[in-house]
PDB file of C-alpha atoms in Angstrom:
ATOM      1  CA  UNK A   1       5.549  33.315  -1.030  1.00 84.00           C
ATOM      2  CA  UNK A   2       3.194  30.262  -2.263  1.00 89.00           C
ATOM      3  CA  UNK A   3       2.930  27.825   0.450  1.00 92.00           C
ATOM      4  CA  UNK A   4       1.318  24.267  -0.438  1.00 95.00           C
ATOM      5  CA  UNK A   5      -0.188  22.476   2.267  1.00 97.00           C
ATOM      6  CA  UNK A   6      -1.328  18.819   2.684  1.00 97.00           C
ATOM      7  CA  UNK A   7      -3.429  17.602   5.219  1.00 92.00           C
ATOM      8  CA  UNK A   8      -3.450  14.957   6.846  1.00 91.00           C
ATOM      9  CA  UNK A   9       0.376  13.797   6.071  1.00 94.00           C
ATOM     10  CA  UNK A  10      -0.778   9.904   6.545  1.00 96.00           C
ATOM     11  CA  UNK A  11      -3.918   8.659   6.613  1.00 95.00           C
ATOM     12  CA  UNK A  12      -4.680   4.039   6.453  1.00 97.00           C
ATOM     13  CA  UNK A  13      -8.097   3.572   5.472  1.00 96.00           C
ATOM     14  CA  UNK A  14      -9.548  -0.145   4.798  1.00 97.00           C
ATOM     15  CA  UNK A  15     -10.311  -1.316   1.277  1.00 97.00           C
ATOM     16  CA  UNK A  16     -14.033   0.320  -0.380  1.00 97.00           C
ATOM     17  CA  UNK A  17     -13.982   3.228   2.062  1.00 97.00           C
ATOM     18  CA  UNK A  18     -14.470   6.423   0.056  1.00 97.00           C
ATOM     19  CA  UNK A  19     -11.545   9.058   1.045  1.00 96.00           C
ATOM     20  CA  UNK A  20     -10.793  12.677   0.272  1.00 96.00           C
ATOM     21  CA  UNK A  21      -7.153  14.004   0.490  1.00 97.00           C
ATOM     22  CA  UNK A  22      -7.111  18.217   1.489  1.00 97.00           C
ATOM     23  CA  UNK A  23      -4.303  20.267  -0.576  1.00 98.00           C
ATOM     24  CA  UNK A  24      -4.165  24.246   0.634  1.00 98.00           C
ATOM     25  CA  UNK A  25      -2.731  27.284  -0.867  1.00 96.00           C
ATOM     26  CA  UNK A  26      -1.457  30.116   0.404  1.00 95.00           C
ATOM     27  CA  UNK A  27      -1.837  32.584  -3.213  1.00 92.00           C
ATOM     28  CA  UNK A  28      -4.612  32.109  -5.263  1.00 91.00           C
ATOM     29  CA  UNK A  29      -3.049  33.213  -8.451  1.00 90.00           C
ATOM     30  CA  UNK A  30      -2.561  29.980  -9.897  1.00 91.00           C
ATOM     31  CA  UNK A  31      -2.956  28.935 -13.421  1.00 89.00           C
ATOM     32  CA  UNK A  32      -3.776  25.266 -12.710  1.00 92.00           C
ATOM     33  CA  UNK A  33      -3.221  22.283  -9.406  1.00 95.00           C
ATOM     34  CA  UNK A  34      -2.429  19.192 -10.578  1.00 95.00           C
ATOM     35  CA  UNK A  35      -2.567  16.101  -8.084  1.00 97.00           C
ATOM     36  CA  UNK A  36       0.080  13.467  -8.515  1.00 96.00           C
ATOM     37  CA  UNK A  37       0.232   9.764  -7.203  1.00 96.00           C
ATOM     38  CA  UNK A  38       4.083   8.728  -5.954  1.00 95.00           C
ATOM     39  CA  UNK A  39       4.958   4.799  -5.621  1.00 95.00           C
ATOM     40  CA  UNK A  40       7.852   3.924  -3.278  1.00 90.00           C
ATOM     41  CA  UNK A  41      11.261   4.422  -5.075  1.00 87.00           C
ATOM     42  CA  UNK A  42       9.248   6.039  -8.270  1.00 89.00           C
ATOM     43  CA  UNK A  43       8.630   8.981 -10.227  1.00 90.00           C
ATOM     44  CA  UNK A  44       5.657  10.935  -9.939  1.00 93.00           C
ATOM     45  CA  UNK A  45       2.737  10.247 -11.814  1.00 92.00           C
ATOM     46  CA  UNK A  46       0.450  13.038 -12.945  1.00 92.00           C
ATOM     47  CA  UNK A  47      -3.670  12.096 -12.223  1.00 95.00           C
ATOM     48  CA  UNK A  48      -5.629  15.399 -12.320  1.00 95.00           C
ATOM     49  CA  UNK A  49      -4.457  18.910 -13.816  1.00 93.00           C
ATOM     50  CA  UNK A  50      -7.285  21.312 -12.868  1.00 94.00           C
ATOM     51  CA  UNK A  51      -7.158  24.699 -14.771  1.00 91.00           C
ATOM     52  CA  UNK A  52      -7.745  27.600 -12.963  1.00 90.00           C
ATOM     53  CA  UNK A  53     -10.971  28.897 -14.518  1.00 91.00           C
ATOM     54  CA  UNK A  54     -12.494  25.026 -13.388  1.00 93.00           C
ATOM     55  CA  UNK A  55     -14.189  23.481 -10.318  1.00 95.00           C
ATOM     56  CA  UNK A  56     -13.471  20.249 -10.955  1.00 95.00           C
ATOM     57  CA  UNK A  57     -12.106  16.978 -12.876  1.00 95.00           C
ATOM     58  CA  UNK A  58     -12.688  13.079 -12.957  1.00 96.00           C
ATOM     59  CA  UNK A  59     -10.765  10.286 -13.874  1.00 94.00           C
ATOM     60  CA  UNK A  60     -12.293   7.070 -12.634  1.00 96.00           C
ATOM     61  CA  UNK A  61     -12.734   6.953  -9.268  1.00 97.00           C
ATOM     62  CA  UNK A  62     -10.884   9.758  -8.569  1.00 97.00           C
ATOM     63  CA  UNK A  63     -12.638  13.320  -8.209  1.00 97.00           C
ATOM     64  CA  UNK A  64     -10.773  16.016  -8.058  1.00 97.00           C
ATOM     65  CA  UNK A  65     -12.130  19.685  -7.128  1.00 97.00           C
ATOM     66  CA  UNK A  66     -10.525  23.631  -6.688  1.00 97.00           C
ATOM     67  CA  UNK A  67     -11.839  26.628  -4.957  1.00 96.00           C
ATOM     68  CA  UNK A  68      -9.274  29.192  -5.900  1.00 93.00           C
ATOM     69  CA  UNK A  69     -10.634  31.677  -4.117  1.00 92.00           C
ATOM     70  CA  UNK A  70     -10.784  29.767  -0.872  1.00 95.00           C
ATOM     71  CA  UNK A  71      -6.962  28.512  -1.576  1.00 96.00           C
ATOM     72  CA  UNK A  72      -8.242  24.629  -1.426  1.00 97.00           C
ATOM     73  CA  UNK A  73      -8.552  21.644  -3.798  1.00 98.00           C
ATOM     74  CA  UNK A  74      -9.686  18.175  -2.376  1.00 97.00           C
ATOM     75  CA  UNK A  75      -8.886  15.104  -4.542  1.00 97.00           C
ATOM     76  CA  UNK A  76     -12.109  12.322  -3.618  1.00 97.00           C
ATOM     77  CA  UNK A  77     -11.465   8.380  -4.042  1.00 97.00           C
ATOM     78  CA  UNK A  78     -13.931   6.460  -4.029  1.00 97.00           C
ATOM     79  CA  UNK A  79     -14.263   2.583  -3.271  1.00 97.00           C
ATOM     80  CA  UNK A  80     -10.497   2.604  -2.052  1.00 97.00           C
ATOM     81  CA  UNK A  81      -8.321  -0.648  -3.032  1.00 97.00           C
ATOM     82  CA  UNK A  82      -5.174  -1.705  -1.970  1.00 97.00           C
ATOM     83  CA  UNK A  83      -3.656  -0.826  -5.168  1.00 97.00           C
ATOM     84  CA  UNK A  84      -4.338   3.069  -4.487  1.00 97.00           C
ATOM     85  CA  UNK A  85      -1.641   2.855  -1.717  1.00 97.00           C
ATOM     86  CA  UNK A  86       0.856   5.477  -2.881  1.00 97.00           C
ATOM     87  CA  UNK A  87       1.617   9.043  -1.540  1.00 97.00           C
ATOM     88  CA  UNK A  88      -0.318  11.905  -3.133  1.00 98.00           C
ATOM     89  CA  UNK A  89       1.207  14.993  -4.322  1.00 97.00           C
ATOM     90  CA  UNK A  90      -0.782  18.441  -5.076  1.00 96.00           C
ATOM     91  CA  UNK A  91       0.995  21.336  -7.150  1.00 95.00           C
ATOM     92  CA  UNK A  92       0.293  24.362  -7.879  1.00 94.00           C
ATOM     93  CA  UNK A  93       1.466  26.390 -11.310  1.00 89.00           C
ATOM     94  CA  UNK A  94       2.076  29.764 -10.525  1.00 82.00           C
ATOM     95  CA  UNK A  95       3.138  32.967 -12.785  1.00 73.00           C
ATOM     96  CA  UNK A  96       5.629  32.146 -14.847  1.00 63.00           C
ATOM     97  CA  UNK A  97       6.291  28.380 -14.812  1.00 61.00           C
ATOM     98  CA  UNK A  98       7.353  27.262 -11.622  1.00 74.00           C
ATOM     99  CA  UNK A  99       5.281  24.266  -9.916  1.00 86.00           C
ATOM    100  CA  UNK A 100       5.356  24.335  -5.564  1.00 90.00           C
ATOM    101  CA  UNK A 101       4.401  20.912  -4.235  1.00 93.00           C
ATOM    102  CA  UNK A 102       2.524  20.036  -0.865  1.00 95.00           C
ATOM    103  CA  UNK A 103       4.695  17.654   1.006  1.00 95.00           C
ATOM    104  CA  UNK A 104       2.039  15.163   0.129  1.00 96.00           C
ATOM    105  CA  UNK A 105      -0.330  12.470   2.125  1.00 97.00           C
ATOM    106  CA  UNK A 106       0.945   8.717   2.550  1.00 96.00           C
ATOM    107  CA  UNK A 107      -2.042   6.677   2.109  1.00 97.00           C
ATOM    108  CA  UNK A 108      -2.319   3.052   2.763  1.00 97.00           C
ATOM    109  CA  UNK A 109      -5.064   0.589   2.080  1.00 97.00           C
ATOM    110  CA  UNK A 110      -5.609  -2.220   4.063  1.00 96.00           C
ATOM    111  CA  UNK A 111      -7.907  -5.451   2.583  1.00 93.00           C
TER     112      UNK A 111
ATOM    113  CA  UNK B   1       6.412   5.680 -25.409  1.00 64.00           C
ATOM    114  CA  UNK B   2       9.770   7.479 -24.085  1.00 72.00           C
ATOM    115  CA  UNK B   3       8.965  10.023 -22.223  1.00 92.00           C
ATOM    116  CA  UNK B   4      10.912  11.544 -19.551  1.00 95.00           C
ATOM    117  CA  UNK B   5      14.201   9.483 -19.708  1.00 96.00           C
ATOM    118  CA  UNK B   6      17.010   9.977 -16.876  1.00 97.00           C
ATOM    119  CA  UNK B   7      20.335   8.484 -16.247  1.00 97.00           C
ATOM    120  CA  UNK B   8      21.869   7.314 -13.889  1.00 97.00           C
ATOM    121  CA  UNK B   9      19.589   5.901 -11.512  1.00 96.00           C
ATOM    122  CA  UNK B  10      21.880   5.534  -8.658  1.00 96.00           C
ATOM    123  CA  UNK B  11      24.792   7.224  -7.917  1.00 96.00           C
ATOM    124  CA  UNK B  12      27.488   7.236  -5.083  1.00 97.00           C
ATOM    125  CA  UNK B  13      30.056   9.919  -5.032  1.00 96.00           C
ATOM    126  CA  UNK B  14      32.694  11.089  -2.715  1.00 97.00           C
ATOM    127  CA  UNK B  15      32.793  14.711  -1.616  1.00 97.00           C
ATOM    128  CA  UNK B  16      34.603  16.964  -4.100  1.00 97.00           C
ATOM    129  CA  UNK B  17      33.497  14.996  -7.059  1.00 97.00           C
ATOM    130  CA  UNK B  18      32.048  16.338 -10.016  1.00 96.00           C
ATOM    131  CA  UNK B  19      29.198  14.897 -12.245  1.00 96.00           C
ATOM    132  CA  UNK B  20      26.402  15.303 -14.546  1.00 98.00           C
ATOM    133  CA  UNK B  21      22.768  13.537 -14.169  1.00 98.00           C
ATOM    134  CA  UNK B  22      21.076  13.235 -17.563  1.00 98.00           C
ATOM    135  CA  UNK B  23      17.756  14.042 -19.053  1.00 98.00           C
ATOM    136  CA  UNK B  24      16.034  13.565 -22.072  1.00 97.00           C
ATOM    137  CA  UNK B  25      12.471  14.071 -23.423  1.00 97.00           C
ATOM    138  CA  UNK B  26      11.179  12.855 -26.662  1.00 95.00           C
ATOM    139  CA  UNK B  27       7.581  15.036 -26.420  1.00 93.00           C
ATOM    140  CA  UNK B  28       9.271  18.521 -27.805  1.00 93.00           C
ATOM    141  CA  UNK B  29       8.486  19.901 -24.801  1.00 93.00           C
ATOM    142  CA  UNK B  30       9.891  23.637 -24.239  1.00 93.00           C
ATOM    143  CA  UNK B  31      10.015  23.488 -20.375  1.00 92.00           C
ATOM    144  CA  UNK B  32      12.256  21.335 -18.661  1.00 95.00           C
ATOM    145  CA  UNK B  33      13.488  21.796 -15.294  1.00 95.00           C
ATOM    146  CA  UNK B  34      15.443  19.754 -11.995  1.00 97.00           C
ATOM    147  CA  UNK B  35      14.169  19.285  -8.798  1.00 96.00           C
ATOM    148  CA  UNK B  36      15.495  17.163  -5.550  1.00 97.00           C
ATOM    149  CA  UNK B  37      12.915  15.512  -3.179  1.00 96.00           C
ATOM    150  CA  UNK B  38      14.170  14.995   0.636  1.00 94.00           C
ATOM    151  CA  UNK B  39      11.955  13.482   3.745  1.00 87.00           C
ATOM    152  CA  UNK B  40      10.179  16.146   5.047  1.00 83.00           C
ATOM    153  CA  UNK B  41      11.506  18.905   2.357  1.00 85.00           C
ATOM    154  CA  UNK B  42       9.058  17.609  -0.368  1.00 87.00           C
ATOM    155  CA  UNK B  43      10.079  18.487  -4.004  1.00 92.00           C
ATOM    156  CA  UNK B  44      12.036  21.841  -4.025  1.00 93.00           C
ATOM    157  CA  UNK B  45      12.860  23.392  -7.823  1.00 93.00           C
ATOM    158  CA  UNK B  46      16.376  23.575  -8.653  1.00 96.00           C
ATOM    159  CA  UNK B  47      16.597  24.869 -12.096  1.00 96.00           C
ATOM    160  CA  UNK B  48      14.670  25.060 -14.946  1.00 94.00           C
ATOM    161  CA  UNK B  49      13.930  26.037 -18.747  1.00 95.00           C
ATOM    162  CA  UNK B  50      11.594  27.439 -21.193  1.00 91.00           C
ATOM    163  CA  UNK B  51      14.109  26.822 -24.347  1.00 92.00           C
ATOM    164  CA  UNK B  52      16.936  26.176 -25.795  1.00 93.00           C
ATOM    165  CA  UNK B  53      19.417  28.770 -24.875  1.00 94.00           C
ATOM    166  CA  UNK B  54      17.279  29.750 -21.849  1.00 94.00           C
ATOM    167  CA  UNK B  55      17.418  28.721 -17.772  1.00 95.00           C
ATOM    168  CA  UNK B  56      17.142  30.234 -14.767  1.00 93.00           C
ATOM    169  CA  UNK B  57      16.849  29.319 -10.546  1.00 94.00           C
ATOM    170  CA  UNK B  58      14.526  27.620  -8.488  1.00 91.00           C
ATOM    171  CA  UNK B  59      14.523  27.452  -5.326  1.00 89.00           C
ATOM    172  CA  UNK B  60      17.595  25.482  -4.188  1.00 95.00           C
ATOM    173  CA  UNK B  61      20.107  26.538  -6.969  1.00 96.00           C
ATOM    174  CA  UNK B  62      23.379  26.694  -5.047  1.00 96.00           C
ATOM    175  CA  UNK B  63      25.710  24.139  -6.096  1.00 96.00           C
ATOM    176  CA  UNK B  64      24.214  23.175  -9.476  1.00 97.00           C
ATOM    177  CA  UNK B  65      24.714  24.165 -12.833  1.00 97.00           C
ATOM    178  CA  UNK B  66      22.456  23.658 -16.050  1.00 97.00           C
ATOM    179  CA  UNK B  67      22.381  24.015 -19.206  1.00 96.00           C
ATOM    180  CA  UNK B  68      20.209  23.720 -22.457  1.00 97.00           C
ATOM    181  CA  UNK B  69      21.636  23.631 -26.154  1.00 96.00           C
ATOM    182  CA  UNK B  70      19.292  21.416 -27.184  1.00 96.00           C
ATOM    183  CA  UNK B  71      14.977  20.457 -26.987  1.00 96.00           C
ATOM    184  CA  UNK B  72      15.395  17.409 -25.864  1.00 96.00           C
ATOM    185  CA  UNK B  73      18.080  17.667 -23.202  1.00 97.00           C
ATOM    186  CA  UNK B  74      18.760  19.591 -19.765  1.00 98.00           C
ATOM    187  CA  UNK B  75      21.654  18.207 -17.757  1.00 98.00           C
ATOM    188  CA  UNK B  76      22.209  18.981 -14.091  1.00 98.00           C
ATOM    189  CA  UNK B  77      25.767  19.690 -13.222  1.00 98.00           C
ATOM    190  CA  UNK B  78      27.264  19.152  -9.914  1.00 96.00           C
ATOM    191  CA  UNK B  79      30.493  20.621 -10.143  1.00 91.00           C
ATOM    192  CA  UNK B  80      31.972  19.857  -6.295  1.00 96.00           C
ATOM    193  CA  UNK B  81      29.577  17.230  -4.850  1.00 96.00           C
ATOM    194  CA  UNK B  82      28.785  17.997  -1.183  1.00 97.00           C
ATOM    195  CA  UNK B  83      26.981  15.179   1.100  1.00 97.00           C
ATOM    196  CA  UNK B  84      24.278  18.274   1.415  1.00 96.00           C
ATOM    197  CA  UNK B  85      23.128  17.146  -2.021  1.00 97.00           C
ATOM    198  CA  UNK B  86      22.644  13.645  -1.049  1.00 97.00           C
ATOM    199  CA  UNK B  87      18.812  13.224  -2.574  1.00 97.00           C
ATOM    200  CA  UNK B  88      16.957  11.859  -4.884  1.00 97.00           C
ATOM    201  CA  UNK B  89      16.551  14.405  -8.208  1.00 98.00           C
ATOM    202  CA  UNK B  90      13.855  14.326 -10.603  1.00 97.00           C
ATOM    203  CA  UNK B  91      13.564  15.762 -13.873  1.00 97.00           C
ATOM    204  CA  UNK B  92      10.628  17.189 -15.297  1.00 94.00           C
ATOM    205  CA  UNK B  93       8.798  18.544 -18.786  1.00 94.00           C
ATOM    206  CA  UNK B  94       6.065  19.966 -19.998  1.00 90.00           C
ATOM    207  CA  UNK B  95       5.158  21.645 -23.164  1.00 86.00           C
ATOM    208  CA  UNK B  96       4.409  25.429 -23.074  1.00 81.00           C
ATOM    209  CA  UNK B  97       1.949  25.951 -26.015  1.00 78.00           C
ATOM    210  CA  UNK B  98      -1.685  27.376 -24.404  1.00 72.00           C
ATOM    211  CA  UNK B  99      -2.390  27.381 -20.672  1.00 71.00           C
ATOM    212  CA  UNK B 100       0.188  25.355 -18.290  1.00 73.00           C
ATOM    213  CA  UNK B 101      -0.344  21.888 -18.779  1.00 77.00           C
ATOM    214  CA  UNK B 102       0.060  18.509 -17.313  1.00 85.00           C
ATOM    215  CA  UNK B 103       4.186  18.350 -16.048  1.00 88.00           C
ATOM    216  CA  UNK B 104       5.743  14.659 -16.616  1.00 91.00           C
ATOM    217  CA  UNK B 105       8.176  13.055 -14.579  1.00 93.00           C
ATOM    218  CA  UNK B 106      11.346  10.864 -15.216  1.00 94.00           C
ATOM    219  CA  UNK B 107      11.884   7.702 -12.826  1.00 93.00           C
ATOM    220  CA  UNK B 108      14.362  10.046 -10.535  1.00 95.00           C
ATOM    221  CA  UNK B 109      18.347   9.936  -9.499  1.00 97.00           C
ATOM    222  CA  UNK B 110      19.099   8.553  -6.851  1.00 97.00           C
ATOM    223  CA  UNK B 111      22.945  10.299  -5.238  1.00 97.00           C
ATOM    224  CA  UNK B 112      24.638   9.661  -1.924  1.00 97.00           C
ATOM    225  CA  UNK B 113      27.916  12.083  -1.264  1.00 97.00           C
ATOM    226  CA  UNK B 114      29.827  10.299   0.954  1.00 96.00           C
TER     227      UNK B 114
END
């Protein structure tokens, strides 16, 4: 059974530090990871989908990267803000079409 | 710009009761499916659906009933609510046309079973 892992659960970091969030998987047959961002009392909104034949995709300030055959994906921020306080989700997409989430990182941002 | 659209937003039933949270997507997105976020659970998959006509289990499918006559909607049926299912449920889509794609989220549902 897929197990998503999210290390570490919180993290506070002050404002311009550069971070990187860990997401682990247990199977590497996946067909993508997608990383989400989660406000307090809010949906979740999708940042990087990361197909499974890729290493890596950008958005921004936001990096994301996948070693399937290791079972890891990091997502990189760089020059953290305040605004970027949110928890982070990772996914996986396995055969079929069901998505397993991590149980996410809270990150908060201090100025 | 639609989206993912859900209804209610809050809820408050009493044990026993029956009701239906709504969702609608205006993408024409094939999948569609439920899932309920708790503290330290995460987000577990409760049902979900490639088409109209089609659905099957997630994870967590006891107590919950779906169904899908239409694209655009998939409503999650709770036929006897217990306080177990006190959570906060999200609906989700994505279209199923090439390789999995990016998965959108409504705002979320937020039920208490008193």
């Amino acid at each position: 059974k897929q197990e998503v892992t999210q290390i570490p659960a919180a993290l506070s970091v002050p404002e311009g530090e550069n971070l990187v969030l860990n997401c682990s998987f247990t199977d590497s047959a996946i067909y993508n990871l997608q990383w989400f961002r989660q406000d307090p009392g809010k949906g979740l909104t999708s940042l990087l989908l990361i197909q499974s034949s890729q290493r890596e995709q950008t958005s921004g300030r936001l990096n994301a990267s996948l070693d399937k055959s290791s079972g890891r994906s990091t997502l990189y921020i760089a020059a953290s803000q305040p605004g970027d306080s949110a928890t982070y989700l990772c996914a996986v997409t396995q055969a079929g079409t069901a998505l397993i989430f991590g149980k996410g990182t809270t990150l908060s941002v201090s100025s | 710009n639609a989206g993912v659209t859900q209804t209610p937003k809050f809820q408050v039933l009493k044990t026993g009761q029956s009701m239906t949270l709504q969702c609608a997507q205006d993408m024409n997105h094939e999948y569609m499916s439920w899932y309920r976020q708790d503290p330290g659970m995460g987000l577990r998959l409760i049902h979900y659906s490639v088409g109209a006509g089609i659905t099957d289990q997630g994870e967590v499918p006891n107590g919950y009933n779906v169904s899908r006559s239409t694209t655009e909607d998939f409503p999650l049926r709770l036929l006897s609510a217990a306080p177990s299912q006190t959570s906060v449920y999200f609906c989700a889509s994505r279209s199923t046309q090439g390789p999995p794609g990016e998965l959108f989220f409504g705002e979320g549902s937020r039920l208490t079973v008193l």
